[in-house]
XYZ file of N, CA and C in Angstrom:
597
model
N 95.053 112.605 198.538
C 95.535 113.007 198.074
C 97.817 113.095 198.790
N 98.466 112.939 197.928
C 99.607 113.063 198.966
C 100.818 113.357 197.580
N 101.436 114.595 198.159
C 101.681 115.404 197.592
C 103.595 114.830 198.049
N 104.846 114.600 196.888
C 106.134 114.460 198.179
C 106.673 115.500 196.779
N 107.198 116.450 197.814
C 107.721 117.751 196.958
C 109.171 117.517 197.208
N 110.194 117.967 196.274
C 111.427 117.221 196.542
C 112.580 118.675 197.563
N 111.778 119.288 197.889
C 112.296 120.467 198.662
C 112.154 121.730 197.639
N 111.433 122.112 196.866
C 111.496 123.334 196.182
C 110.180 124.066 197.149
N 110.277 125.630 196.978
C 109.116 126.564 197.468
C 109.011 127.752 196.127
N 107.844 128.644 196.503
C 107.511 129.305 195.837
C 108.826 130.249 195.077
N 108.975 130.459 193.426
C 107.957 130.289 192.875
C 108.491 128.681 192.519
N 109.641 128.280 191.965
C 110.078 127.037 191.783
C 109.335 125.989 191.799
N 108.086 126.031 193.066
C 107.473 125.196 193.232
C 105.859 125.390 192.396
N 105.857 126.079 191.521
C 104.321 126.468 191.297
C 103.940 125.395 190.631
N 104.139 124.929 189.936
C 103.714 123.348 189.372
C 103.574 122.681 189.790
N 104.038 122.190 191.106
C 103.582 121.421 191.756
C 102.974 121.606 193.315
N 102.782 122.769 193.323
C 101.845 123.439 193.955
C 100.521 123.197 193.570
N 100.092 124.033 192.494
C 98.621 123.694 191.739
C 97.663 122.073 191.498
N 98.689 121.119 191.884
C 98.423 119.785 191.725
C 97.324 119.566 193.066
N 97.608 120.067 194.514
C 96.506 120.375 195.137
C 95.971 121.493 195.825
N 96.611 122.898 194.930
C 95.740 124.312 195.358
C 94.377 123.899 194.419
N 94.388 123.510 193.085
C 93.102 123.446 192.482
C 92.361 122.968 193.109
N 92.360 122.117 194.388
C 91.827 121.319 194.909
C 90.634 121.868 196.129
N 91.535 122.814 196.600
C 90.797 123.510 197.604
C 90.141 125.029 197.735
N 89.388 125.484 198.054
C 89.295 126.946 198.567
C 89.780 127.882 199.019
N 89.543 128.863 199.054
C 90.271 130.074 199.842
C 90.081 130.006 201.647
N 88.744 129.439 201.473
C 88.592 129.374 202.760
C 88.985 127.831 203.365
N 89.089 127.169 202.684
C 89.729 125.975 203.661
C 90.818 125.926 204.314
N 91.147 125.319 205.526
C 92.144 125.761 206.289
C 93.133 124.379 205.792
N 94.781 125.312 205.747
C 95.617 124.635 205.892
C 96.662 124.498 207.252
N 96.917 123.204 207.221
C 97.124 123.054 209.024
C 98.891 123.461 208.202
N 99.744 123.441 209.222
C 101.440 123.493 208.378
C 102.146 123.039 209.877
N 102.801 121.957 209.919
C 103.560 121.518 210.093
C 105.229 121.764 210.292
N 105.789 122.224 211.330
C 107.345 123.245 211.636
C 107.740 122.016 212.504
N 107.262 121.199 212.843
C 108.113 120.206 213.788
C 109.706 119.809 213.227
N 110.087 119.723 211.984
C 111.274 119.324 211.709
C 112.803 120.159 211.680
N 111.832 121.816 211.920
C 112.904 122.688 211.327
C 113.843 122.030 213.256
N 115.235 122.866 213.131
C 116.247 122.956 214.037
C 116.029 124.384 214.140
N 115.455 125.416 214.030
C 115.592 126.871 213.963
C 114.144 127.661 214.619
N 113.857 128.490 214.664
C 112.366 129.233 214.986
C 111.113 128.524 214.230
N 109.627 127.685 214.852
C 108.989 127.594 214.380
C 108.191 128.311 213.882
N 107.826 129.635 214.712
C 107.247 130.888 213.985
C 107.716 131.105 213.036
N 109.340 131.378 212.629
C 109.749 132.048 211.707
C 109.557 131.290 210.348
N 109.134 130.083 210.572
C 108.831 128.848 209.458
C 107.432 129.325 209.307
N 106.806 129.696 210.219
C 105.443 129.171 209.916
C 104.803 130.929 209.374
N 105.590 132.028 209.643
C 105.600 132.987 209.214
C 106.345 133.290 207.261
N 107.533 132.175 207.001
C 107.780 132.121 205.965
C 106.717 131.251 204.684
N 106.235 130.427 205.348
C 104.942 129.965 204.285
C 104.237 130.635 204.486
N 103.727 131.243 204.931
C 102.335 132.059 205.058
C 102.958 132.968 203.970
N 103.769 133.346 203.951
C 104.405 134.697 202.800
C 104.551 133.643 201.646
N 104.371 132.391 201.351
C 104.642 131.681 200.021
C 103.516 131.303 199.641
N 102.546 131.386 200.177
C 100.685 130.700 200.204
C 99.961 132.135 199.852
N 100.714 133.479 200.325
C 99.708 134.852 199.825
C 100.099 134.680 198.417
N 101.168 134.193 198.061
C 101.268 134.205 196.407
C 100.215 133.917 195.730
N 99.622 132.495 196.662
C 98.308 131.554 196.246
C 97.265 132.674 196.149
N 97.210 133.969 197.436
C 95.950 134.193 198.067
C 95.522 133.768 198.749
N 96.434 132.688 199.629
C 95.378 131.932 200.307
C 96.423 132.163 201.899
N 95.202 132.504 202.739
C 95.943 133.017 204.170
C 95.353 132.186 205.338
N 94.197 131.288 205.041
C 93.632 130.566 206.276
C 94.514 129.533 206.741
N 95.548 129.607 207.153
C 97.194 128.990 207.467
C 97.100 128.959 209.598
N 97.272 127.372 209.636
C 97.521 127.749 211.201
C 98.111 126.450 211.285
N 99.618 126.451 212.199
C 100.374 125.711 213.060
C 99.952 124.756 213.845
N 100.245 123.340 213.297
C 100.324 122.360 214.244
C 101.206 121.911 214.853
N 100.634 121.655 216.214
C 101.835 121.178 217.005
C 101.321 119.358 217.509
N 102.280 118.940 216.757
C 102.090 117.501 216.827
C 102.168 117.073 218.535
N 102.445 117.684 219.531
C 102.670 117.297 221.159
C 101.285 117.713 221.774
N 100.418 118.038 221.141
C 99.300 118.717 221.655
C 98.126 119.267 220.723
N 97.766 118.102 220.770
C 96.039 117.809 219.822
C 96.576 118.258 218.857
N 94.990 117.651 217.954
C 95.013 117.332 216.487
C 93.753 118.218 215.978
N 93.925 119.836 217.289
C 92.341 119.373 216.919
C 92.236 120.257 215.427
N 93.245 121.753 215.273
C 93.945 121.726 213.770
C 93.965 121.205 212.649
N 94.478 119.853 212.830
C 94.667 118.970 212.070
C 93.294 118.208 211.939
N 92.487 117.995 212.626
C 91.038 117.324 212.124
C 90.656 118.443 211.569
N 90.769 119.802 211.515
C 89.674 120.375 211.012
C 90.532 121.041 209.210
N 92.015 120.498 209.288
C 92.334 121.398 208.110
C 91.803 120.287 206.833
N 91.870 120.543 205.929
C 92.081 120.204 204.380
C 93.184 119.641 203.898
N 93.785 120.659 203.933
C 95.745 120.159 203.952
C 96.498 119.861 205.070
N 97.253 119.221 204.709
C 98.189 119.420 206.200
C 99.843 119.310 205.251
N 100.239 120.155 205.615
C 101.799 120.635 205.016
C 102.725 120.597 206.010
N 103.440 119.126 205.431
C 104.469 118.918 206.748
C 105.728 119.126 206.247
N 106.250 120.307 206.534
C 107.426 120.971 206.281
C 108.784 120.392 206.231
N 110.032 120.506 205.446
C 111.317 120.080 205.482
C 112.103 120.710 207.066
N 113.051 119.705 207.031
C 113.939 120.580 208.377
C 114.561 119.016 208.472
N 114.967 118.952 209.533
C 115.809 117.703 209.792
C 114.638 116.210 209.857
N 114.917 115.586 209.188
C 114.124 114.372 208.925
C 113.989 113.252 210.602
N 115.425 113.274 210.717
C 115.172 111.923 211.803
C 114.398 113.162 213.359
N 114.261 114.013 213.016
C 113.775 114.859 214.292
C 112.165 114.364 214.351
N 112.107 114.954 212.765
C 110.385 115.296 212.659
C 109.750 113.601 212.774
N 110.655 112.638 212.224
C 110.354 111.563 212.450
C 109.962 110.581 213.692
N 110.890 111.015 214.922
C 110.827 110.717 216.119
C 109.478 111.579 216.272
N 109.070 112.620 216.121
C 108.401 113.514 216.499
C 106.652 112.568 216.000
N 107.090 112.461 215.124
C 105.449 111.388 214.679
C 105.337 110.227 215.214
N 106.306 109.895 215.601
C 106.441 108.437 215.997
C 105.637 108.834 217.475
N 106.500 109.602 218.136
C 106.153 109.510 219.681
C 104.759 110.185 220.209
N 104.585 111.571 219.594
C 103.021 111.505 219.219
C 102.082 111.039 219.149
N 102.467 110.233 218.477
C 100.919 109.631 217.699
C 100.744 109.665 216.375
N 101.763 110.725 215.985
C 100.599 111.590 214.809
C 100.873 110.280 213.817
N 101.412 109.569 213.688
C 102.153 108.344 212.985
C 100.495 107.513 212.577
N 100.037 107.436 212.944
C 98.374 106.688 213.423
C 97.739 107.277 212.508
N 97.692 109.493 212.937
C 96.530 110.055 212.333
C 96.892 109.830 210.746
N 97.958 110.070 210.770
C 98.423 110.217 208.859
C 97.913 108.911 208.402
N 98.211 107.969 208.933
C 97.474 106.570 208.064
C 96.100 106.253 208.109
N 95.531 106.949 209.017
C 93.806 106.708 209.139
C 93.553 107.917 208.209
N 94.210 109.124 208.132
C 93.531 109.969 207.864
C 93.741 110.236 206.042
N 95.146 109.607 205.349
C 95.682 110.201 203.880
C 94.897 109.814 202.706
N 94.119 109.183 203.325
C 92.800 109.173 201.370
C 91.874 109.672 202.024
N 91.875 110.776 202.937
C 90.628 111.688 202.673
C 91.179 112.936 203.098
N 92.094 113.812 203.162
C 92.742 114.886 202.936
C 93.794 115.050 202.166
N 94.365 116.044 202.130
C 95.677 116.582 200.897
C 96.543 116.509 202.388
N 97.269 115.459 201.937
C 99.158 115.800 202.807
C 100.437 115.966 202.015
N 100.765 117.564 201.629
C 101.901 117.953 201.203
C 103.198 117.562 202.178
N 104.035 116.818 201.616
C 105.546 116.571 202.475
C 106.086 117.060 201.644
N 106.952 118.610 202.541
C 108.065 118.941 201.417
C 109.245 118.750 201.906
N 110.425 118.063 201.135
C 111.877 117.434 202.027
C 111.679 116.587 203.012
N 112.195 117.700 204.108
C 111.549 115.748 205.053
C 110.535 115.229 205.466
N 109.445 116.448 205.025
C 108.077 116.140 204.982
C 107.803 115.115 203.861
N 108.424 114.943 203.180
C 108.553 114.135 201.827
C 109.000 112.445 202.131
N 110.480 112.679 203.103
C 110.950 111.248 203.351
C 109.874 110.663 203.923
N 109.598 110.753 204.825
C 108.853 109.891 206.419
C 107.451 109.002 205.536
N 107.250 109.525 204.303
C 106.009 109.084 203.775
C 106.141 107.416 203.307
N 108.068 107.169 203.420
C 108.602 106.065 202.759
C 108.836 104.883 203.544
N 109.570 104.026 202.954
C 109.580 103.023 203.430
C 110.711 103.132 204.908
N 111.915 103.693 204.488
C 112.936 103.965 205.342
C 113.264 105.530 205.339
N 114.155 105.838 206.658
C 114.495 107.391 206.406
C 116.048 107.745 206.385
N 116.649 106.990 206.343
C 118.212 106.493 205.999
C 118.543 107.396 204.802
N 117.398 107.452 203.730
C 117.888 108.266 202.392
C 117.781 109.395 202.568
N 117.721 110.148 203.776
C 117.283 111.353 203.754
C 118.781 112.410 203.826
N 118.829 113.578 203.084
C 119.951 114.333 203.906
C 120.323 114.925 205.030
N 119.847 114.514 205.804
C 119.984 114.920 207.300
C 121.118 114.196 208.475
N 121.322 114.848 208.932
C 121.870 114.074 210.186
C 120.976 113.509 211.160
N 121.689 113.126 211.887
C 120.391 112.164 212.961
C 120.692 112.506 214.465
N 120.228 113.749 214.101
C 120.461 114.570 215.410
C 119.762 114.189 216.830
N 119.189 113.062 216.588
C 118.563 112.231 217.877
C 119.215 111.143 218.386
N 119.800 110.308 217.504
C 119.856 108.682 217.441
C 118.819 108.029 218.039
N 118.336 108.071 216.764
C 117.244 107.315 216.540
C 117.511 105.940 216.007
N 116.982 105.053 216.854
C 117.461 103.517 216.742
C 116.495 102.692 215.546
N 115.114 103.421 215.742
C 114.856 102.556 214.654
C 114.247 103.968 213.474
N 114.733 103.290 211.885
C 114.733 104.130 211.076
C 113.725 103.671 209.888
N 112.536 102.862 210.464
C 111.707 103.132 209.609
C 111.169 104.275 209.386
N 110.036 104.321 208.052
C 109.052 105.231 207.870
C 107.698 105.055 208.286
N 107.108 105.849 207.206
C 105.258 105.523 207.471
C 104.483 104.329 206.641
N 106.117 103.988 205.948
C 105.762 103.027 204.847
C 104.439 103.204 203.645
N 104.073 104.615 203.925
C 102.037 104.803 202.914
C 102.925 104.107 201.442
N 104.239 104.810 201.028
C 104.931 104.538 199.825
C 105.529 103.566 199.667
N 105.718 102.528 198.814
C 106.839 101.751 199.003
C 108.126 101.600 198.716
N 108.709 103.001 198.857
C 109.917 102.969 198.351
C 110.380 104.153 199.611
N 111.678 104.510 199.328
C 112.177 105.012 200.137
C 112.553 106.259 199.250
N 112.782 107.899 200.193
C 112.495 108.733 199.104
C 113.662 109.749 199.795
N 114.630 110.500 198.811
C 115.792 111.279 198.778
C 115.166 112.725 198.329
N 114.938 113.640 199.579
C 115.019 114.636 198.214
C 116.075 115.631 198.110
N 115.901 116.869 197.834
C 117.126 117.675 196.886
C 118.046 116.525 196.378
N 117.734 116.040 195.350
C 118.241 115.041 195.011
C 119.403 115.417 194.054
N 120.565 115.057 194.015
C 121.524 115.526 192.747
C 122.399 114.143 192.646
N 123.030 113.899 191.352
C 123.990 112.757 191.260
C 124.390 112.257 192.035
N 125.656 113.129 192.679
C 126.575 112.614 193.470
C 125.533 112.162 194.975
N 124.192 111.942 194.669
C 123.778 111.086 195.875
C 123.624 109.768 195.591
N 123.935 109.494 194.409
C 123.509 108.339 194.071
C 123.880 107.064 194.092
N 125.475 107.135 194.257
C 126.130 106.066 194.829
C 125.208 105.534 196.248
N 126.286 106.576 197.242
C 124.762 106.453 198.684
C 123.966 105.602 198.635
N 123.041 106.543 197.680
C 121.298 105.922 197.711
C 121.094 104.264 196.988
N 122.264 103.871 195.561
C 122.280 102.705 195.594
C 122.493 101.622 196.793
N 123.215 102.129 197.596
C 124.012 101.241 198.974
C 123.062 100.662 199.854
N 122.016 101.795 199.844
C 121.411 101.903 200.556
C 120.195 100.678 199.858
N 119.710 101.351 198.860
C 118.728 100.023 198.112
C 119.196 98.559 198.079
N 120.193 98.443 197.858
C 120.838 97.282 198.003
C 120.832 96.348 198.981
N 121.468 97.250 200.307
C 121.117 96.589 201.762
C 119.766 96.348 202.010
N 118.714 97.037 201.287
C 117.415 97.183 202.082
C 116.396 96.637 201.396
N 117.313 95.832 200.086
C 116.186 94.791 198.915
C 115.242 96.129 198.756
N 115.113 97.215 198.744
C 114.049 98.182 198.419
C 114.483 99.360 197.479
N 113.406 99.945 196.702
C 113.677 101.181 195.465
C 114.057 102.425 196.686
N 114.301 102.916 196.024
C 114.942 104.589 196.692
C 114.521 105.193 194.990
N 113.263 106.708 195.929
C 113.201 107.702 194.437
C 113.976 108.676 195.178
N 114.753 109.289 193.796
C 115.889 110.686 193.861
C 114.611 111.820 193.935
N 114.510 112.919 194.012
C 113.520 113.324 193.962
C 114.341 115.158 194.073
N 114.618 115.634 192.826
C 115.392 116.731 192.521
C 114.491 117.629 192.904
N 114.820 119.307 193.746
C 113.947 119.700 194.193
C 112.966 120.483 193.325
N 112.816 120.168 192.131
C 111.961 120.823 191.408
C 110.751 119.816 190.951
N 111.478 118.515 191.782
C 110.407 117.547 191.183
C 109.117 117.318 192.477
N 108.522 116.217 191.936
C 107.480 116.092 192.936
C 107.174 114.513 192.032
N 106.265 113.729 193.619
C 105.493 112.344 193.136
C 104.113 113.136 193.762
N 103.080 112.761 193.296
C 101.435 112.536 193.431
C 100.495 111.312 193.297
N 100.094 111.356 194.495
C 99.974 109.880 194.697
C 98.338 110.553 195.054
N 96.913 109.575 194.404
C 95.830 109.875 194.352
C 95.019 108.659 194.204
N 93.981 108.942 194.013
C 92.606 107.837 193.548
C 93.348 107.163 192.500
N 93.869 107.752 191.478
C 93.877 107.431 189.667
C 95.635 106.501 189.649
N 95.965 107.456 190.889
C 97.576 105.938 191.099
C 98.398 107.134 191.226
N 99.879 107.183 190.616
C 100.568 107.796 191.188
C 101.747 108.566 189.650
N 101.863 109.521 190.333
C 102.663 110.468 188.730
C 103.423 111.429 189.021
N 104.462 111.636 188.049
C 105.433 112.530 188.346
C 105.494 113.524 188.024
N 105.667 114.586 188.529
C 106.286 116.217 188.308
C 107.158 116.183 187.836
N 108.239 116.699 186.565
C 109.492 116.680 185.989
C 110.211 115.204 186.605
N 111.995 115.386 186.209
C 112.306 113.837 186.015
C 112.732 113.341 187.555
N 112.788 112.477 187.671
C 113.177 111.447 188.869
C 113.936 110.625 188.463
N 114.902 109.973 189.455
C 115.688 108.834 189.834
C 115.287 107.939 190.401
N 114.847 106.741 189.741
C 114.986 105.427 190.581
C 115.757 104.707 190.305
N 115.591 104.370 191.904
C 116.958 103.800 192.033
C 116.458 101.955 192.249
N 116.833 100.894 191.468
C 116.152 99.722 192.104
C 117.566 99.130 192.962
N 116.939 97.686 193.746
C 118.013 97.313 194.490
C 118.429 96.248 193.507
N 119.229 96.144 192.367
C 119.625 95.525 191.761
C 120.727 95.785 191.154
């Protein structure tokens, strides 16, 4: 299962969170990926643990993408948190974690929040982040066949329409309270999304 969250956390994300939480037990390991942050990864992990404590989930460990994936292999859920999308995409690619995701997304639960959702799409130019890396290749993982804009508001429409036209590819605007859930049954929407077609 893949859950692409537009950028919300508890309590706003309760409806989204229950989609994956109902599939796990309290003993199942949740791996947290803080790589996108430009602040303290430890503080981000502490914030996430407090979020999950609302669901009485405490078996949480951080995943350092550059230092082996033993935790990622053991985790039932891999939560890829938000921050700077370009930084995150660069680390996913250079660490080789992109290949891990491509191999494992059908057998594990991946939750992408904000920047963590964008990387699953075709291209990351739709992100709200500045390119602090100078990334030459903005191609995403392409696991979903469109590009994603989290924290979507109507102010983003014109920018995203131009991207859709130039790339000849659909863009999905995900407001913070919205999500896409992809599993063996197909794809379903939580709350409202904006579909921006390249026509």
